[in-house]
Amino acid sequence: MRNAPLPADEEQALFDTVDRWLDTKVRPVVRQHDHDDIYPAEIVEQMKELGLFGATIGQEYGGLGLPATTYAKIVMRISDVWMAITGIFNSHLIMAAAVERFGTPEQKAQWLPRFASGEIRGGLALTEPDCGTDLQAIRMTARRDGGRYRINGTKTWISNGIEGSCFALLVKTDPAAEPRHKGMSLFLAPKKQGFRVGKKIEKLGYKCIDSAELVFDDYELDESHLIGGVEGQGFLQATGGLELGRINVAARGVGLAEGALRLATEYAQLRRSFGKPIAEHQAIQLKLGEMVTRARAARLLTLDAAQAYDRGERCDMEAGMAKYFASEAAVENSLESMRIHGGYSYSKEFDIERYFRDAPLMCIGEGTNEMQRIIISKQWIKRSAAA
């Protein structure tokens, strides 16, 4: 069992607080921030006050200690309004989870309270220019020199790369190791000499959160930054956090799917054609019926995965199913909502165009949906093996 479930009244009080924040602080600024691609510094400070940077970090380290089920529901709520800002704390929390699950007692005491408060914010640095899904193909190296490591290489598509100050960095400490994953290690890498931001990546959607290239040139760390203190454990440490990451992406997909449905429903009751609201036309009703079913199924799959995670079970199949289905639901619902909005869907004065731009990322991030289907299939076959 991981973090314990919250009593229903405490969970609802937390949701009420988040909803008030969304209504008063987030909705009024989201459209302008998205269109101008402005980093939401004030929103980040508010998320620090809400404790979102410590959402899943244990209470003994100053975090909220939320179970994945409650965390997922919060992400759904926020993503219904503005998906991009959930990425600011998601990648950060995966980094924190690696330290909390695999770090030494000294590392936990040193880093987790500062992660939980948001004093130090960052994320997970895995992807490289020629390496995405196949993590074992990374080229970044960490060469040991006495009690220190010298790191060289480049990471790309790193969330919080510009505004963040520390990253869980996957490197090869033994490039010749076979199998390859045994030569990989995970370090906590704060920004300092030898670590620079190469460039900000301009994106179709997912605006406001900074995605960047990170360059390491003879960057030095002492051995106390090696998570767990033992080389060769990095692949397990990094991928172990992806279950929570995929539950987060699934929850984001749910929020987008439900948000697109909400916008379509509101518009269909206001827009009139042939003397009545278009919600009364059968063609629109067929679309709404599919959309609400899709969103509901995505929600249930995501909560199923979160519950398995909270029980401490291996849940790569459940998380993969949730991520795959919910992200596709986000894309399909946003497109159908665009069609219901008609010509107005192409106007930046209507929020649905943002959902349409944001949704495709969910099919790519935290492992492509093609890879999710392979993971699901392999785990299903393994669980269904004949006795």
Short mmCIF file of C-alpha atoms in Angstrom, two decimals:
data_model
loop_
_atom_site.label_atom_id
_atom_site.label_comp_id
_atom_site.label_asym_id
_atom_site.label_seq_id
_atom_site.Cartn_x
_atom_site.Cartn_y
_atom_site.Cartn_z
CA MET A 1 0.00 0.00 0.00
CA ARG A 2 1.36 3.40 -0.98
CA ASN A 3 -0.19 6.66 0.31
CA ALA A 4 -3.38 5.91 2.24
CA PRO A 5 -6.80 6.96 0.89
CA LEU A 6 -8.22 10.23 2.17
CA PRO A 7 -11.53 10.34 4.08
CA ALA A 8 -14.29 11.41 1.70
CA ASP A 9 -14.88 14.76 3.45
CA GLU A 10 -11.17 15.69 3.34
CA GLU A 11 -10.93 14.75 -0.32
CA GLN A 12 -14.00 16.82 -1.19
CA ALA A 13 -12.64 19.81 0.75
CA LEU A 14 -9.45 19.57 -1.31
CA PHE A 15 -11.45 19.41 -4.55
CA ASP A 16 -13.49 22.45 -3.47
CA THR A 17 -10.28 24.41 -2.86
CA VAL A 18 -8.93 23.46 -6.28
CA ASP A 19 -12.23 24.37 -7.96
CA ARG A 20 -12.29 27.82 -6.34
CA TRP A 21 -8.72 28.43 -7.46
CA LEU A 22 -9.56 27.36 -11.02
CA ASP A 23 -12.61 29.63 -11.15
CA THR A 24 -11.01 32.73 -9.64
CA LYS A 25 -7.36 32.55 -10.70
CA VAL A 26 -6.97 30.24 -13.69
CA ARG A 27 -9.98 30.68 -16.00
CA PRO A 28 -9.51 34.47 -16.29
CA VAL A 29 -5.91 34.17 -17.57
CA VAL A 30 -5.68 30.90 -19.50
CA ARG A 31 -6.62 32.18 -22.97
CA GLN A 32 -4.17 35.09 -23.00
CA HIS A 33 -1.35 33.03 -21.53
CA ASP A 34 -1.89 30.27 -24.09
CA HIS A 35 -2.11 32.59 -27.10
CA ASP A 36 0.99 34.56 -26.10
CA ASP A 37 2.87 31.49 -24.75
CA ILE A 38 3.55 33.25 -21.44
CA TYR A 39 5.09 31.25 -18.59
CA PRO A 40 2.45 31.37 -15.80
CA ALA A 41 4.73 32.51 -12.97
CA GLU A 42 1.85 33.69 -10.77
CA ILE A 43 -0.03 30.42 -11.29
CA VAL A 44 3.10 28.48 -10.32
CA GLU A 45 3.33 30.43 -7.05
CA GLN A 46 -0.33 29.63 -6.38
CA MET A 47 0.30 25.95 -7.08
CA LYS A 48 3.13 26.06 -4.55
CA GLU A 49 0.71 27.45 -1.95
CA LEU A 50 -1.83 24.73 -2.77
CA GLY A 51 0.86 22.11 -2.20
CA LEU A 52 0.67 20.66 -5.71
CA PHE A 53 4.45 20.34 -6.02
CA GLY A 54 4.30 17.98 -3.06
CA ALA A 55 1.01 16.30 -3.97
CA THR A 56 2.28 12.71 -3.91
CA ILE A 57 5.33 13.26 -1.67
CA GLY A 58 4.96 11.75 1.81
CA GLN A 59 3.77 13.95 4.66
CA GLU A 60 6.93 13.17 6.62
CA TYR A 61 8.81 15.20 4.00
CA GLY A 62 6.33 18.07 3.94
CA GLY A 63 4.19 16.80 1.05
CA LEU A 64 0.44 16.22 0.93
CA GLY A 65 0.92 12.45 0.72
CA LEU A 66 -2.01 12.05 -1.68
CA PRO A 67 -2.89 8.64 -3.10
CA ALA A 68 -2.79 8.35 -6.89
CA THR A 69 -6.59 8.22 -7.05
CA THR A 70 -6.99 11.65 -5.43
CA TYR A 71 -4.05 13.03 -7.39
CA ALA A 72 -5.57 11.80 -10.66
CA LYS A 73 -8.92 13.43 -9.87
CA ILE A 74 -7.17 16.75 -9.19
CA VAL A 75 -5.31 16.51 -12.51
CA MET A 76 -8.62 15.78 -14.27
CA ARG A 77 -10.18 18.89 -12.73
CA ILE A 78 -7.30 21.15 -13.69
CA SER A 79 -6.98 19.70 -17.21
CA ASP A 80 -10.68 20.33 -17.81
CA VAL A 81 -9.75 24.03 -17.60
CA TRP A 82 -6.05 24.21 -18.62
CA MET A 83 -4.12 21.03 -19.27
CA ALA A 84 -0.68 22.60 -19.77
CA ILE A 85 -0.14 23.69 -16.17
CA THR A 86 -0.47 20.12 -14.89
CA GLY A 87 2.75 19.34 -16.75
CA ILE A 88 4.62 21.79 -14.55
CA PHE A 89 4.13 19.61 -11.47
CA ASN A 90 3.81 16.17 -13.13
CA SER A 91 7.38 15.83 -14.34
CA HIS A 92 8.54 17.35 -11.05
CA LEU A 93 6.65 14.71 -9.06
CA ILE A 94 8.14 11.85 -11.12
CA MET A 95 11.59 13.15 -10.18
CA ALA A 96 10.51 13.31 -6.54
CA ALA A 97 9.05 9.79 -6.71
CA ALA A 98 12.41 8.43 -7.90
CA VAL A 99 14.10 9.93 -4.84
CA GLU A 100 11.36 8.84 -2.44
CA ARG A 101 11.30 5.26 -3.73
CA PHE A 102 14.99 4.66 -4.43
CA GLY A 103 17.03 7.40 -2.76
CA THR A 104 19.27 7.04 0.27
CA PRO A 105 17.96 8.35 3.61
CA GLU A 106 20.31 11.30 3.26
CA GLN A 107 19.02 12.11 -0.23
CA LYS A 108 15.41 11.95 0.92
CA ALA A 109 16.07 14.25 3.86
CA GLN A 110 18.04 16.72 1.74
CA TRP A 111 15.85 16.95 -1.37
CA LEU A 112 12.25 15.91 -0.71
CA PRO A 113 11.22 18.77 1.63
CA ARG A 114 12.53 21.30 -0.91
CA PHE A 115 10.74 19.47 -3.74
CA ALA A 116 7.50 19.40 -1.75
CA SER A 117 7.54 23.13 -1.04
CA GLY A 118 8.34 23.99 -4.65
CA GLU A 119 11.54 25.75 -3.56
CA ILE A 120 13.32 23.42 -5.99
CA ARG A 121 11.32 22.53 -9.10
CA GLY A 122 12.32 20.46 -12.08
CA GLY A 123 11.60 17.22 -13.78
CA LEU A 124 12.75 14.03 -15.42
CA ALA A 125 15.42 14.27 -18.15
CA LEU A 126 15.34 11.09 -20.23
CA THR A 127 14.78 11.91 -23.92
CA GLU A 128 17.72 12.65 -26.23
CA PRO A 129 17.82 13.86 -29.85
CA ASP A 130 18.12 10.28 -31.16
CA CYS A 131 16.43 8.49 -28.29
CA GLY A 132 12.82 8.58 -27.15
CA THR A 133 10.91 5.36 -26.62
CA ASP A 134 14.09 3.24 -26.62
CA LEU A 135 15.62 4.61 -23.42
CA GLN A 136 18.44 2.09 -23.48
CA ALA A 137 19.80 3.91 -26.54
CA ILE A 138 20.75 7.06 -24.59
CA ARG A 139 24.25 8.39 -25.24
CA MET A 140 24.79 10.78 -22.34
CA THR A 141 27.68 9.53 -20.23
CA ALA A 142 28.88 10.00 -16.68
CA ARG A 143 32.56 9.12 -16.24
CA ARG A 144 33.72 8.50 -12.69
CA ASP A 145 36.82 10.30 -11.48
CA GLY A 146 37.45 9.46 -7.84
CA GLY A 147 34.40 10.57 -5.87
CA ARG A 148 33.04 12.68 -8.71
CA TYR A 149 31.37 12.17 -12.09
CA ARG A 150 31.93 14.14 -15.30
CA ILE A 151 28.79 14.25 -17.45
CA ASN A 152 28.54 15.03 -21.17
CA GLY A 153 25.64 14.91 -23.59
CA THR A 154 22.33 16.49 -24.59
CA LYS A 155 18.72 15.96 -23.50
CA THR A 156 15.72 17.32 -25.39
CA TRP A 157 11.97 17.85 -24.96
CA ILE A 158 12.55 18.32 -21.22
CA SER A 159 9.57 19.83 -19.40
CA ASN A 160 10.46 22.70 -17.05
CA GLY A 161 13.85 22.84 -18.76
CA ILE A 162 14.10 26.64 -18.63
CA GLU A 163 12.29 27.51 -15.41
CA GLY A 164 13.24 24.38 -13.46
CA SER A 165 16.37 24.21 -11.33
CA CYS A 166 17.03 20.47 -10.86
CA PHE A 167 16.48 17.34 -12.95
CA ALA A 168 16.63 13.58 -12.52
CA LEU A 169 19.15 12.82 -15.24
CA LEU A 170 19.43 9.38 -16.89
CA VAL A 171 22.99 8.64 -18.06
CA LYS A 172 25.27 5.76 -18.96
CA THR A 173 27.89 5.06 -16.32
CA ASP A 174 28.98 1.90 -18.19
CA PRO A 175 28.39 2.29 -21.95
CA ALA A 176 29.74 -1.21 -22.63
CA ALA A 177 27.36 -3.02 -20.27
CA GLU A 178 25.18 -5.85 -21.60
CA PRO A 179 22.26 -5.87 -21.33
CA ARG A 180 22.37 -2.11 -21.88
CA HIS A 181 20.06 -1.14 -19.01
CA LYS A 182 22.60 -2.43 -16.47
CA GLY A 183 24.96 0.37 -17.44
CA MET A 184 22.48 3.19 -16.72
CA SER A 185 22.29 5.40 -13.63
CA LEU A 186 20.06 8.25 -12.44
CA PHE A 187 21.50 11.45 -10.96
CA LEU A 188 19.99 14.54 -9.38
CA ALA A 189 21.42 17.35 -11.46
CA PRO A 190 20.96 20.94 -10.24
CA LYS A 191 21.72 23.79 -12.62
CA LYS A 192 25.29 25.06 -12.30
CA GLN A 193 28.48 25.40 -14.34
CA GLY A 194 28.58 22.93 -17.22
CA PHE A 195 24.77 22.72 -17.49
CA ARG A 196 23.04 25.11 -19.89
CA VAL A 197 19.73 25.38 -21.69
CA GLY A 198 20.28 24.96 -25.43
CA LYS A 199 16.99 26.24 -26.80
CA LYS A 200 13.31 26.53 -26.07
CA ILE A 201 11.21 24.26 -28.29
CA GLU A 202 8.29 26.03 -29.97
CA LYS A 203 5.16 23.86 -29.93
CA LEU A 204 1.77 23.57 -31.62
CA GLY A 205 0.01 23.32 -28.28
CA TYR A 206 0.94 22.69 -24.64
CA LYS A 207 1.90 26.35 -24.44
CA CYS A 208 3.24 28.18 -21.38
CA ILE A 209 5.13 25.20 -19.98
CA ASP A 210 8.72 25.37 -21.17
CA SER A 211 10.03 22.41 -23.17
CA ALA A 212 13.74 22.71 -23.79
CA GLU A 213 17.02 21.20 -24.87
CA LEU A 214 19.55 20.73 -22.04
CA VAL A 215 23.26 20.59 -22.78
CA PHE A 216 25.89 19.14 -20.41
CA ASP A 217 29.53 19.92 -21.11
CA ASP A 218 32.01 18.52 -18.58
CA TYR A 219 29.33 18.96 -15.93
CA GLU A 220 30.54 17.63 -12.59
CA LEU A 221 28.60 16.01 -9.74
CA ASP A 222 29.85 14.32 -6.62
CA GLU A 223 28.72 10.80 -5.86
CA SER A 224 26.10 11.99 -3.34
CA HIS A 225 23.90 12.95 -6.34
CA LEU A 226 23.68 9.34 -7.60
CA ILE A 227 20.14 8.29 -6.66
CA GLY A 228 20.35 5.28 -4.38
CA GLY A 229 24.16 5.48 -4.24
CA VAL A 230 24.66 2.46 -6.53
CA GLU A 231 25.43 2.54 -10.24
CA GLY A 232 23.42 0.51 -12.75
CA GLN A 233 19.97 1.07 -11.21
CA GLY A 234 18.93 4.08 -13.28
CA PHE A 235 16.75 2.36 -15.87
CA LEU A 236 14.62 0.71 -13.17
CA GLN A 237 14.45 3.96 -11.19
CA ALA A 238 13.40 6.03 -14.19
CA THR A 239 10.84 3.62 -15.62
CA GLY A 240 9.44 2.91 -12.16
CA GLY A 241 8.13 6.47 -12.09
CA LEU A 242 6.50 6.16 -15.49
CA GLU A 243 3.53 4.28 -14.04
CA LEU A 244 2.59 7.40 -12.08
CA GLY A 245 3.49 9.53 -15.09
CA ARG A 246 1.16 7.57 -17.36
CA ILE A 247 -1.64 7.78 -14.83
CA ASN A 248 -1.09 11.54 -14.86
CA VAL A 249 -1.21 11.67 -18.67
CA ALA A 250 -4.36 9.54 -18.62
CA ALA A 251 -5.92 11.95 -16.12
CA ARG A 252 -4.96 14.84 -18.37
CA GLY A 253 -6.65 13.02 -21.25
CA VAL A 254 -9.78 12.61 -19.15
CA GLY A 255 -9.78 16.32 -18.31
CA LEU A 256 -9.41 17.26 -21.96
CA ALA A 257 -12.11 14.81 -23.05
CA GLU A 258 -14.52 16.05 -20.38
CA GLY A 259 -13.66 19.68 -21.05
CA ALA A 260 -14.26 19.28 -24.79
CA LEU A 261 -17.57 17.57 -23.99
CA ARG A 262 -18.53 20.39 -21.61
CA LEU A 263 -17.82 23.06 -24.22
CA ALA A 264 -19.72 21.15 -26.91
CA THR A 265 -22.72 20.64 -24.62
CA GLU A 266 -22.86 24.32 -23.66
CA TYR A 267 -22.54 25.47 -27.25
CA ALA A 268 -25.09 22.95 -28.59
CA GLN A 269 -27.72 24.30 -26.21
CA LEU A 270 -27.07 27.92 -27.21
CA ARG A 271 -26.57 27.63 -30.97
CA ARG A 272 -29.80 27.45 -32.92
CA SER A 273 -30.52 26.20 -36.42
CA PHE A 274 -33.78 25.48 -38.19
CA GLY A 275 -35.67 27.06 -35.33
CA LYS A 276 -34.26 25.06 -32.41
CA PRO A 277 -31.03 24.47 -30.42
CA ILE A 278 -28.68 22.19 -32.34
CA ALA A 279 -28.65 19.90 -29.26
CA GLU A 280 -32.11 18.81 -30.41
CA HIS A 281 -30.84 17.66 -33.81
CA GLN A 282 -30.17 13.94 -34.00
CA ALA A 283 -26.77 14.37 -35.69
CA ILE A 284 -25.52 16.39 -32.71
CA GLN A 285 -27.10 14.01 -30.21
CA LEU A 286 -25.22 11.09 -31.78
CA LYS A 287 -21.93 12.96 -31.35
CA LEU A 288 -22.66 13.93 -27.74
CA GLY A 289 -23.68 10.36 -26.91
CA GLU A 290 -20.35 9.04 -28.16
CA MET A 291 -18.41 11.80 -26.43
CA VAL A 292 -19.93 11.34 -22.99
CA THR A 293 -19.47 7.55 -23.16
CA ARG A 294 -15.86 7.95 -24.25
CA ALA A 295 -15.09 10.41 -21.46
CA ARG A 296 -16.73 8.22 -18.82
CA ALA A 297 -14.84 5.10 -19.93
CA ALA A 298 -11.57 7.03 -19.89
CA ARG A 299 -12.25 8.21 -16.34
CA LEU A 300 -13.01 4.72 -15.08
CA LEU A 301 -9.92 3.20 -16.72
CA THR A 302 -7.75 5.91 -15.18
CA LEU A 303 -9.15 5.44 -11.69
CA ASP A 304 -8.73 1.66 -12.05
CA ALA A 305 -5.03 2.17 -12.79
CA ALA A 306 -4.65 4.65 -9.94
CA GLN A 307 -6.26 2.23 -7.49
CA ALA A 308 -3.86 -0.54 -8.56
CA TYR A 309 -0.94 1.86 -8.09
CA ASP A 310 -2.19 2.80 -4.61
CA ARG A 311 -2.37 -0.89 -3.65
CA GLY A 312 1.32 -1.17 -4.51
CA GLU A 313 0.67 -3.57 -7.38
CA ARG A 314 2.53 -3.65 -10.66
CA CYS A 315 0.23 -1.69 -12.95
CA ASP A 316 2.05 -1.03 -16.20
CA MET A 317 -0.77 -2.76 -18.09
CA GLU A 318 -3.50 -0.79 -16.30
CA ALA A 319 -1.60 2.49 -16.61
CA GLY A 320 -0.92 1.74 -20.27
CA MET A 321 -4.58 1.02 -20.99
CA ALA A 322 -5.67 4.19 -19.22
CA LYS A 323 -3.08 6.35 -20.95
CA TYR A 324 -3.84 4.87 -24.38
CA PHE A 325 -7.63 5.09 -24.15
CA ALA A 326 -7.88 8.44 -22.36
CA SER A 327 -5.44 10.18 -24.70
CA GLU A 328 -7.29 8.93 -27.76
CA ALA A 329 -10.55 10.01 -26.12
CA ALA A 330 -9.11 13.50 -25.69
CA VAL A 331 -8.22 13.71 -29.38
CA GLU A 332 -11.56 12.33 -30.59
CA ASN A 333 -13.66 14.45 -28.23
CA SER A 334 -11.78 17.63 -29.07
CA LEU A 335 -12.29 16.98 -32.81
CA GLU A 336 -15.99 16.21 -32.37
CA SER A 337 -16.39 19.30 -30.24
CA MET A 338 -14.73 21.33 -33.00
CA ARG A 339 -17.29 19.97 -35.46
CA ILE A 340 -20.16 20.81 -33.16
CA HIS A 341 -18.83 24.35 -32.81
CA GLY A 342 -18.67 24.64 -36.58
CA GLY A 343 -16.86 27.66 -37.98
CA TYR A 344 -16.43 29.23 -34.55
CA SER A 345 -14.09 26.38 -33.57
CA TYR A 346 -11.41 28.03 -35.71
CA SER A 347 -11.67 31.28 -33.79
CA LYS A 348 -9.20 31.98 -30.99
CA GLU A 349 -12.09 33.57 -29.13
CA PHE A 350 -13.40 30.06 -28.42
CA ASP A 351 -11.52 27.77 -26.04
CA ILE A 352 -12.13 24.58 -28.01
CA GLU A 353 -9.28 25.36 -30.42
CA ARG A 354 -6.84 25.09 -27.49
CA TYR A 355 -8.17 21.66 -26.48
CA PHE A 356 -7.78 20.56 -30.10
CA ARG A 357 -4.11 21.69 -30.13
CA ASP A 358 -3.29 20.28 -26.68
CA ALA A 359 -4.86 16.82 -27.02
CA PRO A 360 -2.46 15.13 -29.52
CA LEU A 361 0.47 15.47 -27.12
CA MET A 362 -1.25 13.00 -24.78
CA CYS A 363 -0.91 10.30 -27.46
CA ILE A 364 2.85 10.89 -27.64
CA GLY A 365 4.04 11.88 -24.15
CA GLU A 366 5.12 9.32 -21.53
CA GLY A 367 5.52 6.69 -24.25
CA THR A 368 3.66 6.66 -27.56
CA ASN A 369 0.31 4.92 -27.81
CA GLU A 370 1.86 2.42 -30.20
CA MET A 371 4.24 1.43 -27.41
CA GLN A 372 1.39 1.34 -24.88
CA ARG A 373 -0.43 -1.24 -26.97
CA ILE A 374 2.68 -3.43 -27.07
CA ILE A 375 3.09 -3.15 -23.28
CA ILE A 376 -0.59 -3.97 -22.75
CA SER A 377 -0.39 -6.99 -25.04
CA LYS A 378 2.80 -8.39 -23.48
CA GLN A 379 1.46 -8.01 -19.95
CA TRP A 380 -1.88 -9.51 -20.92
CA ILE A 381 -0.19 -12.55 -22.47
CA LYS A 382 2.06 -12.93 -19.43
CA ARG A 383 -0.89 -12.75 -17.02
CA SER A 384 -2.90 -15.15 -19.17
CA ALA A 385 -0.19 -17.77 -19.56
CA ALA A 386 -1.42 -21.35 -19.37
CA ALA A 387 -0.62 -23.13 -16.12
#
